[in-house]
XYZ file of C-alpha atoms in Angstrom:
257
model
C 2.186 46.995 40.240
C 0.233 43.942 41.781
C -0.675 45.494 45.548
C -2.208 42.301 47.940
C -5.061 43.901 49.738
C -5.071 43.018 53.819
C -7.368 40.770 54.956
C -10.179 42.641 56.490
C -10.148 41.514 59.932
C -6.504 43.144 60.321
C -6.026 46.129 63.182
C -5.214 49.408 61.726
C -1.812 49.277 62.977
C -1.433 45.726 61.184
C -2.787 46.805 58.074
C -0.447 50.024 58.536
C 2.861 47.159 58.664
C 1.217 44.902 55.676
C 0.670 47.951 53.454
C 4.012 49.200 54.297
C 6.107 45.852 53.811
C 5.207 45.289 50.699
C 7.058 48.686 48.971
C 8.287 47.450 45.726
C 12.047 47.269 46.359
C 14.137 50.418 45.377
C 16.939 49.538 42.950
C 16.444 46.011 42.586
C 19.200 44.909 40.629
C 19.526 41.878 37.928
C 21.391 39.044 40.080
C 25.054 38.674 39.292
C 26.458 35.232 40.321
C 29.541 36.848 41.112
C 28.077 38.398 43.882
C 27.885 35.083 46.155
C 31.684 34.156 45.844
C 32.199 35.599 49.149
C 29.945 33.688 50.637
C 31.168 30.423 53.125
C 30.850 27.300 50.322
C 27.395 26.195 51.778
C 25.549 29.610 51.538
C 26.836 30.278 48.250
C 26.034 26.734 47.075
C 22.350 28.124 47.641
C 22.265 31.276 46.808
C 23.000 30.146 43.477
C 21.016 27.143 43.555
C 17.661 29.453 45.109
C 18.519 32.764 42.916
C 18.304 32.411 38.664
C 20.865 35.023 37.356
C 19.734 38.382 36.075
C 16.866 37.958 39.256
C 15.564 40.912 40.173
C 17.122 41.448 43.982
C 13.550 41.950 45.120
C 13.614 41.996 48.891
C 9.470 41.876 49.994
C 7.646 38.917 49.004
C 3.946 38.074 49.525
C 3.152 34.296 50.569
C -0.002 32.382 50.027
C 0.269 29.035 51.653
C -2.039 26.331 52.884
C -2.194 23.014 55.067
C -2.646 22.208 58.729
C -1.812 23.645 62.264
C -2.113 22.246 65.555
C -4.841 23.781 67.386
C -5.283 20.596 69.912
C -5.607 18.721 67.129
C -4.444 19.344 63.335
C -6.702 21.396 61.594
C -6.202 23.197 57.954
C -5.858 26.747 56.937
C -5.324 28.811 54.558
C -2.726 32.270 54.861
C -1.194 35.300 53.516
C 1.688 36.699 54.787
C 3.978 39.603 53.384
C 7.791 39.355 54.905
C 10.455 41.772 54.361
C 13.294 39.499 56.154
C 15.446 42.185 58.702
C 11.974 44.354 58.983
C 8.847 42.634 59.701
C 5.789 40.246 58.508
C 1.939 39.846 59.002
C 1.025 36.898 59.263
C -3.091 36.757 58.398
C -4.414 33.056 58.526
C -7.756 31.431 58.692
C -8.648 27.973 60.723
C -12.078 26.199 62.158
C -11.868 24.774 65.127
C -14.993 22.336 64.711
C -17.205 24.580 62.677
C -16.912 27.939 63.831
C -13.784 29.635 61.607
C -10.839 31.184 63.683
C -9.065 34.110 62.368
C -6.187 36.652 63.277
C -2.590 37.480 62.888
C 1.047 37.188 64.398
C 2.950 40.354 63.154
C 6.388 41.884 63.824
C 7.537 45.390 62.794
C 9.818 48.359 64.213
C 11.148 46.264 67.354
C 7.415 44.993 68.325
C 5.530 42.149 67.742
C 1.748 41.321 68.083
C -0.416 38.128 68.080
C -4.466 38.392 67.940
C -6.428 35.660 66.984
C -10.623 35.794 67.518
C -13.400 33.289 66.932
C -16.233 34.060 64.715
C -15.115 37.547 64.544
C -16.081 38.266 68.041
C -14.556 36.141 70.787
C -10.731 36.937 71.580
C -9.241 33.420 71.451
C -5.745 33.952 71.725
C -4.103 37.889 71.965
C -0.870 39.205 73.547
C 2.099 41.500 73.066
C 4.379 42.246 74.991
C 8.333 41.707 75.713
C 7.909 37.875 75.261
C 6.270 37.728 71.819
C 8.033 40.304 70.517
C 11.139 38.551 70.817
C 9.937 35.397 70.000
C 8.200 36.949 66.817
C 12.075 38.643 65.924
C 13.015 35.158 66.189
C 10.900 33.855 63.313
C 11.056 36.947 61.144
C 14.979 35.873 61.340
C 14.505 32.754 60.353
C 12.301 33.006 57.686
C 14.877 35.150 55.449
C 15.106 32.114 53.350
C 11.929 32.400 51.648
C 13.358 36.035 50.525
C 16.658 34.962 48.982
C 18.029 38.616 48.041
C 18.666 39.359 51.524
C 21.225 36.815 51.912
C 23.852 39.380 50.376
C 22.707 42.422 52.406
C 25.938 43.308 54.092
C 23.961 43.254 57.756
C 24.331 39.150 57.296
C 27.045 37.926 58.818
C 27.878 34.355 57.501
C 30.326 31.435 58.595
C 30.270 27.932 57.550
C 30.568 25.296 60.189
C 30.909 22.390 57.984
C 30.786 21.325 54.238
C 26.821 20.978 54.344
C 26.383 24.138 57.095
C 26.559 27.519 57.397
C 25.287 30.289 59.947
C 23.412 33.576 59.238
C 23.332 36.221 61.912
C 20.965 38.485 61.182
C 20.549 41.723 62.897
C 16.404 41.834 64.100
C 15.701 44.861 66.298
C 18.054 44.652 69.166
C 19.501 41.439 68.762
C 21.380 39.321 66.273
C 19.886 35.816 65.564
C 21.990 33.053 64.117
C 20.050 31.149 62.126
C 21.790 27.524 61.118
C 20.648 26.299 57.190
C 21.699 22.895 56.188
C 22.554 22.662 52.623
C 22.461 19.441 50.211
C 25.115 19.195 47.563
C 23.143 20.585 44.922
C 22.129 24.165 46.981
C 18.732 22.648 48.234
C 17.539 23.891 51.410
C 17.011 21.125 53.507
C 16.197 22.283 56.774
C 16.974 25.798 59.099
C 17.593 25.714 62.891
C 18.095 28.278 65.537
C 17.559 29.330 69.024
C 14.494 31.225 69.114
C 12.589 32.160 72.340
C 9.133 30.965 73.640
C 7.424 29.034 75.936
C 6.262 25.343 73.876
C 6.235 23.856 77.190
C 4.208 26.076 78.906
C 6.859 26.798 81.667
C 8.463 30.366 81.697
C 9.909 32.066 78.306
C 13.290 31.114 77.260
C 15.325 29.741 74.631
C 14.478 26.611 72.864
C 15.424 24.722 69.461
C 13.322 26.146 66.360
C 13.207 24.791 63.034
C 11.537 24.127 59.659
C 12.139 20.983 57.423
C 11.836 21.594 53.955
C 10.709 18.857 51.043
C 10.558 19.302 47.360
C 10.976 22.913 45.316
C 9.145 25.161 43.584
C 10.077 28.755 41.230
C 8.126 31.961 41.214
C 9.968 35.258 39.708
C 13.335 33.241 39.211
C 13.508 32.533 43.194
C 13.627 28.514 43.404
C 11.781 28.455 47.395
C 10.787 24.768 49.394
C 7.544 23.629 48.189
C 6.529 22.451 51.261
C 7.596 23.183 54.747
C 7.228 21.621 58.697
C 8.301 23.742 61.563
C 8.014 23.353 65.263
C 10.006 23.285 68.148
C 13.190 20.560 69.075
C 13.410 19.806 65.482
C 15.798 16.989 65.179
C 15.453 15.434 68.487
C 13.491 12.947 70.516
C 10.408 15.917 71.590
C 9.762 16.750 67.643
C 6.461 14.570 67.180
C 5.383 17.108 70.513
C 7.027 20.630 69.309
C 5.694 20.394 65.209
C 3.108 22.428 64.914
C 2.830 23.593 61.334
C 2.619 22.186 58.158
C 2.299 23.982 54.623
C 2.473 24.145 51.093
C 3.512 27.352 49.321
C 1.204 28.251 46.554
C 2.121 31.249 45.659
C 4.944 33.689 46.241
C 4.641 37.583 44.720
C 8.095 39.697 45.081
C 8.060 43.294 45.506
């Protein structure tokens, strides 16, 4: 069993949630198409599309991604992340801003989140927890599910279609259920995931604001078919998107647990 060592600039308590969230899933059960027909016609039109039959159910995955952020200006990095979707993530990435490398991590486990991010090793850059992150860090765990497929048929997701191309997951994230919008093509793709998730992109005081990820192209590891590559940011879909994106990545790698 392939364990992803933590990144060694990780807290203890970080590298106590990235040890723990990647468990090999307990009774991960061979994928029975069957099991989507429930399902409102969009979400099952990707279930089956994103999960091969006789798929493992595993639940944990381990992400290695790369591309650019926006740290002023767009600047590349390279991260890891291990996400258990209704549970938690770390986040570990590194950055340079100019030539002196950035490093930390946004994490979320057992209703609290944490951001710390430090330059050359040394200087706190950018640090917080709190009520605020915490809910705005359940907000992404929620709507990243969809890089985890097998959680789409836990029966804690609630699902309802609103059209013949949408459908809504609410998924339960420490106190509060998030309702995470997908937009499906025809053929199952994933084309893009919206929701209401809080923060403050306009520097005024926390609250809610449109979140979202756009996704191009496809790619297959362990019989999950995932986006290849992946924009998210804030007011996706609207006039302020060129202001809210802030993150751009390819997936290069994808280990389930």
């Amino acid at each position: 069993m392939t364990v992803v060592v933590a990144p060694p600039y990780l807290t203890q308590e970080a590298r106590h949630d990235w040890d723990l969230l990647q468990r090999q899933t307990l009774q991960a059960h061979p994928f029975d198409p069957g099991q989507a027909d429930l399902l409102p016609d969009p979400a099952r039109r990707w279930v089956l599309h994103t999960i091969a039959p006789g798929t493992a159910m595993l639940r944990a995955v381990v992400l290695s991604t790369h591309g650019t952020i926006k740290l002023g200006s767009w600047r590349r990095f390279r991260a890891t992340q291990v996400l258990l979707p209704l549970e938690g993530f770390v986040w570990s990435a590194s950055a340079c801003l100019g030539l002196l490398p950035v490093r930390g991590f946004d994490r979320y486990r057992a209703g609290a989140g944490e951001m710390r991010w430090r330059l050359l090793d040394a200087f706190s850059l950018m640090s917080g927890t709190g009520a605020d992150i915490t809910r705005s860090a359940a907000g992404r765990l929620a709507c990243e599910f969809v890089l985890a497929p097998a959680v789409a048929l836990d029966p804690r997701v609630r699902w309802k279609a609103l059209d013949e191309r949408r459908a809504v997951a609410s998924l339960p994230v420490g106190s509060q259920d998030h309702d995470v919008t997908m937009t499906i093509a025809p053929d199952g793709r994933l084309e893009s995931v919206t929701m209401d998730r809080w923060g403050n992109p306009d520097k005024g005081a926390c609250r809610q604001h449109l979140f979202g990820i756009e996704c191009e192209d496809e790619t297959v590891f362990d019989g999950f078919t995932l986006p290849a590559r992946i924009r998210g940011g804030w007011w996706p879909g609207t006039a302020r998107w060129p202001a809210g994106e802030f993150i751009r990545f390819t997936l290069d790698g994808a280990l389930f647990r």
